Amino acid sequence: MRDSAMAARIDAMLDAEEAAWDGAGPPRAGTLHEFRRHRRPPRPVTVNFSGGITQTCWSVTRTNGSYRVIYLPTAGYFSLCVESDFGPLDIGVHGPAIDCFGSV
């Protein structure tokens, strides 16, 4: 799949998640607002996994200085990654993007 097609697919998944969260009361509304504030167009990024494994994934939020949300195309779900000197590091928090984002 070409990068532009993958980015469009990821954007569609994120749009669907946001639509499902719309109308939710506090505290979910605050999480959705913050997610939207940090959301960015998907872009490829190399992610580090335990055991020294790296994989090209897709960054979908800007970092807050400590964390960002990444899409793992081979797994088909999102991950919360911690920022490190070597790039984003998968910390094992997986699932829907907004839920990953809201876990910190």
Tab-separated table of N, CA and C in Angstrom, residues 22-101:
chain	number	residue	atom	x	y	z
A	22	ASP	N	-17.755	11.624	20.103
A	22	ASP	CA	-18.491	12.890	20.123
A	22	ASP	C	-19.761	12.761	20.953
A	23	GLY	N	-20.060	13.786	21.714
A	23	GLY	CA	-21.261	13.800	22.537
A	23	GLY	C	-21.078	13.158	23.888
A	24	ALA	N	-19.909	12.581	24.128
A	24	ALA	CA	-19.648	11.969	25.424
A	24	ALA	C	-19.441	13.065	26.464
A	25	GLY	N	-19.914	12.828	27.641
A	25	GLY	CA	-19.738	13.809	28.716
A	25	GLY	C	-18.378	13.707	29.358
A	26	PRO	N	-18.123	14.577	30.332
A	26	PRO	CA	-16.842	14.523	31.045
A	26	PRO	C	-16.678	13.167	31.718
A	27	PRO	N	-15.496	12.609	31.843
A	27	PRO	CA	-14.219	13.171	31.418
A	27	PRO	C	-13.856	12.826	29.976
A	28	ARG	N	-14.680	12.021	29.304
A	28	ARG	CA	-14.346	11.603	27.933
A	28	ARG	C	-14.222	12.785	26.983
A	29	ALA	N	-15.051	13.796	27.165
A	29	ALA	CA	-15.000	14.962	26.280
A	29	ALA	C	-13.657	15.665	26.388
A	30	GLY	N	-13.099	15.727	27.587
A	30	GLY	CA	-11.779	16.345	27.769
A	30	GLY	C	-10.687	15.557	27.079
A	31	THR	N	-10.769	14.229	27.155
A	31	THR	CA	-9.788	13.376	26.482
A	31	THR	C	-9.873	13.569	24.976
A	32	LEU	N	-11.086	13.607	24.433
A	32	LEU	CA	-11.266	13.812	22.995
A	32	LEU	C	-10.712	15.167	22.574
A	33	HIS	N	-10.980	16.206	23.353
A	33	HIS	CA	-10.474	17.547	23.034
A	33	HIS	C	-8.944	17.535	22.985
A	34	GLU	N	-8.309	16.931	23.972
A	34	GLU	CA	-6.843	16.882	24.005
A	34	GLU	C	-6.289	16.031	22.861
A	35	PHE	N	-6.961	14.928	22.551
A	35	PHE	CA	-6.524	14.099	21.428
A	35	PHE	C	-6.552	14.911	20.140
A	36	ARG	N	-7.645	15.618	19.916
A	36	ARG	CA	-7.754	16.442	18.703
A	36	ARG	C	-6.665	17.508	18.664
A	37	ARG	N	-6.319	18.051	19.803
A	37	ARG	CA	-5.279	19.087	19.872
A	37	ARG	C	-3.906	18.527	19.498
A	38	HIS	N	-3.659	17.261	19.828
A	38	HIS	CA	-2.357	16.639	19.556
A	38	HIS	C	-2.318	15.843	18.251
A	39	ARG	N	-3.474	15.595	17.659
A	39	ARG	CA	-3.516	14.793	16.429
A	39	ARG	C	-2.746	15.483	15.315
A	40	ARG	N	-2.084	14.687	14.496
A	40	ARG	CA	-1.309	15.182	13.359
A	40	ARG	C	-1.598	14.294	12.161
A	41	PRO	N	-1.336	14.778	10.965
A	41	PRO	CA	-1.457	13.883	9.810
A	41	PRO	C	-0.512	12.692	9.994
A	42	PRO	N	-0.954	11.492	9.697
A	42	PRO	CA	-0.087	10.323	9.864
A	42	PRO	C	1.190	10.454	9.056
A	43	ARG	N	2.289	10.076	9.695
A	43	ARG	CA	3.571	10.074	8.985
A	43	ARG	C	4.399	8.888	9.438
A	44	PRO	N	5.167	8.296	8.527
A	44	PRO	CA	5.982	7.127	8.891
A	44	PRO	C	7.051	7.491	9.911
A	45	VAL	N	7.307	6.569	10.823
A	45	VAL	CA	8.334	6.746	11.839
A	45	VAL	C	8.852	5.362	12.240
A	46	THR	N	10.124	5.272	12.543
A	46	THR	CA	10.695	4.012	13.013
A	46	THR	C	10.445	3.891	14.507
A	47	VAL	N	9.821	2.786	14.909
A	47	VAL	CA	9.493	2.529	16.311
A	47	VAL	C	10.378	1.399	16.824
A	48	ASN	N	10.831	1.547	18.060
A	48	ASN	CA	11.656	0.541	18.722
A	48	ASN	C	10.786	-0.355	19.596
A	49	PHE	N	11.049	-1.649	19.553
A	49	PHE	CA	10.344	-2.637	20.360
A	49	PHE	C	11.367	-3.386	21.205
A	50	SER	N	10.896	-4.059	22.245
A	50	SER	CA	11.818	-4.812	23.090
A	50	SER	C	12.547	-5.853	22.252
A	51	GLY	N	13.745	-6.168	22.669
A	51	GLY	CA	14.563	-7.126	21.939
A	51	GLY	C	15.338	-6.515	20.801
A	52	GLY	N	15.337	-5.194	20.702
A	52	GLY	CA	16.098	-4.519	19.654
A	52	GLY	C	15.429	-4.525	18.294
A	53	ILE	N	14.156	-4.861	18.242
A	53	ILE	CA	13.410	-4.892	16.977
A	53	ILE	C	12.941	-3.481	16.641
A	54	THR	N	13.023	-3.119	15.370
A	54	THR	CA	12.480	-1.848	14.891
A	54	THR	C	11.497	-2.135	13.763
A	55	GLN	N	10.545	-1.226	13.610
A	55	GLN	CA	9.533	-1.389	12.560
A	55	GLN	C	9.069	-0.007	12.126
A	56	THR	N	8.779	0.152	10.846
A	56	THR	CA	8.194	1.396	10.365
A	56	THR	C	6.707	1.380	10.693
A	57	CYS	N	6.292	2.387	11.463
A	57	CYS	CA	4.906	2.539	11.883
A	57	CYS	C	4.469	3.957	11.509
A	58	TRP	N	3.349	4.414	12.050
A	58	TRP	CA	2.806	5.715	11.680
A	58	TRP	C	2.492	6.539	12.914
A	59	SER	N	3.142	7.681	13.048
A	59	SER	CA	2.866	8.604	14.137
A	59	SER	C	1.562	9.333	13.845
A	60	VAL	N	0.631	9.360	14.834
A	60	VAL	CA	-0.665	10.011	14.606
A	60	VAL	C	-0.922	11.154	15.578
A	61	THR	N	-0.064	11.313	16.600
A	61	THR	CA	-0.160	12.478	17.487
A	61	THR	C	1.218	13.098	17.630
A	62	ARG	N	1.217	14.388	17.920
A	62	ARG	CA	2.462	15.058	18.271
A	62	ARG	C	2.842	14.591	19.667
A	63	THR	N	4.109	14.597	19.956
A	63	THR	CA	4.538	14.215	21.293
A	63	THR	C	4.124	15.277	22.303
A	64	ASN	N	3.835	14.841	23.496
A	64	ASN	CA	3.582	15.785	24.586
A	64	ASN	C	4.868	15.992	25.386
A	65	GLY	N	5.981	15.529	24.848
A	65	GLY	CA	7.273	15.600	25.515
A	65	GLY	C	7.690	14.262	26.086
A	66	SER	N	6.713	13.418	26.367
A	66	SER	CA	6.990	12.094	26.928
A	66	SER	C	6.403	10.964	26.095
A	67	TYR	N	5.216	11.181	25.524
A	67	TYR	CA	4.497	10.122	24.829
A	67	TYR	C	3.928	10.604	23.500
A	68	ARG	N	3.641	9.624	22.622
A	68	ARG	CA	2.855	9.877	21.416
A	68	ARG	C	2.163	8.577	21.008
A	69	VAL	N	1.132	8.707	20.194
A	69	VAL	CA	0.380	7.540	19.728
A	69	VAL	C	0.852	7.184	18.323
A	70	ILE	N	1.039	5.898	18.112
A	70	ILE	CA	1.568	5.347	16.867
A	70	ILE	C	0.596	4.286	16.352
A	71	TYR	N	0.444	4.188	15.034
A	71	TYR	CA	-0.321	3.088	14.437
A	71	TYR	C	0.652	1.998	14.012
A	72	LEU	N	0.371	0.758	14.421
A	72	LEU	CA	1.206	-0.395	14.073
A	72	LEU	C	0.525	-1.149	12.926
A	73	PRO	N	0.970	-0.948	11.698
A	73	PRO	CA	0.258	-1.533	10.550
A	73	PRO	C	0.264	-3.060	10.536
A	74	THR	N	1.316	-3.694	11.013
A	74	THR	CA	1.338	-5.162	10.988
A	74	THR	C	0.402	-5.754	12.026
A	75	ALA	N	0.116	-5.013	13.092
A	75	ALA	CA	-0.793	-5.485	14.136
A	75	ALA	C	-2.221	-4.995	13.901
A	76	GLY	N	-2.373	-3.842	13.248
A	76	GLY	CA	-3.697	-3.300	12.974
A	76	GLY	C	-4.309	-2.544	14.132
A	77	TYR	N	-3.470	-2.056	15.059
A	77	TYR	CA	-3.987	-1.252	16.168
A	77	TYR	C	-2.983	-0.165	16.528
A	78	PHE	N	-3.372	0.665	17.498
A	78	PHE	CA	-2.554	1.793	17.919
A	78	PHE	C	-1.770	1.439	19.174
A	79	SER	N	-0.715	2.189	19.418
A	79	SER	CA	0.149	1.958	20.561
A	79	SER	C	0.568	3.287	21.171
A	80	LEU	N	0.676	3.300	22.480
A	80	LEU	CA	1.266	4.437	23.174
A	80	LEU	C	2.764	4.186	23.246
A	81	CYS	N	3.552	5.125	22.769
A	81	CYS	CA	5.006	4.989	22.784
A	81	CYS	C	5.610	6.084	23.639
A	82	VAL	N	6.652	5.734	24.354
A	82	VAL	CA	7.400	6.704	25.138
A	82	VAL	C	8.523	7.238	24.258
A	83	GLU	N	8.819	8.522	24.411
A	83	GLU	CA	9.929	9.118	23.664
A	83	GLU	C	11.244	8.686	24.299
A	84	SER	N	12.228	8.383	23.474
A	84	SER	CA	13.551	8.012	23.975
A	84	SER	C	14.615	8.667	23.104
A	85	ASP	N	15.856	8.538	23.523
A	85	ASP	CA	16.964	9.074	22.730
A	85	ASP	C	17.053	8.414	21.355
A	86	PHE	N	16.433	7.249	21.209
A	86	PHE	CA	16.520	6.490	19.966
A	86	PHE	C	15.221	6.518	19.172
A	87	GLY	N	14.284	7.379	19.577
A	87	GLY	CA	12.990	7.468	18.906
A	87	GLY	C	11.911	6.847	19.761
A	88	PRO	N	10.699	6.738	19.224
A	88	PRO	CA	9.597	6.197	20.009
A	88	PRO	C	9.833	4.732	20.383
A	89	LEU	N	9.455	4.386	21.619
A	89	LEU	CA	9.615	3.036	22.151
A	89	LEU	C	8.252	2.509	22.566
A	90	ASP	N	7.844	1.388	21.973
A	90	ASP	CA	6.569	0.760	22.307
A	90	ASP	C	6.602	0.298	23.763
A	91	ILE	N	5.559	0.675	24.533
A	91	ILE	CA	5.522	0.288	25.948
A	91	ILE	C	4.401	-0.697	26.249
A	92	GLY	N	3.767	-1.244	25.228
A	92	GLY	CA	2.792	-2.303	25.433
A	92	GLY	C	1.380	-1.851	25.745
A	93	VAL	N	1.075	-0.556	25.562
A	93	VAL	CA	-0.292	-0.060	25.729
A	93	VAL	C	-0.892	0.010	24.335
A	94	HIS	N	-1.802	-0.925	24.018
A	94	HIS	CA	-2.325	-1.064	22.668
A	94	HIS	C	-3.844	-0.992	22.651
A	95	GLY	N	-4.394	-0.617	21.508
A	95	GLY	CA	-5.843	-0.583	21.332
A	95	GLY	C	-6.252	0.606	20.495
A	96	PRO	N	-7.473	1.125	20.723
A	96	PRO	CA	-7.922	2.310	19.990
A	96	PRO	C	-7.034	3.522	20.312
A	97	ALA	N	-6.856	4.400	19.355
A	97	ALA	CA	-5.942	5.541	19.500
A	97	ALA	C	-6.292	6.434	20.676
A	98	ILE	N	-7.573	6.792	20.809
A	98	ILE	CA	-7.965	7.724	21.871
A	98	ILE	C	-7.809	7.079	23.235
A	99	ASP	N	-8.100	5.800	23.335
A	99	ASP	CA	-7.895	5.102	24.610
A	99	ASP	C	-6.414	5.063	24.977
A	100	CYS	N	-5.550	4.791	24.002
A	100	CYS	CA	-4.101	4.813	24.274
A	100	CYS	C	-3.687	6.203	24.736
A	101	PHE	N	-4.142	7.213	24.009
A	101	PHE	CA	-3.799	8.599	24.340
A	101	PHE	C	-4.272	8.945	25.755
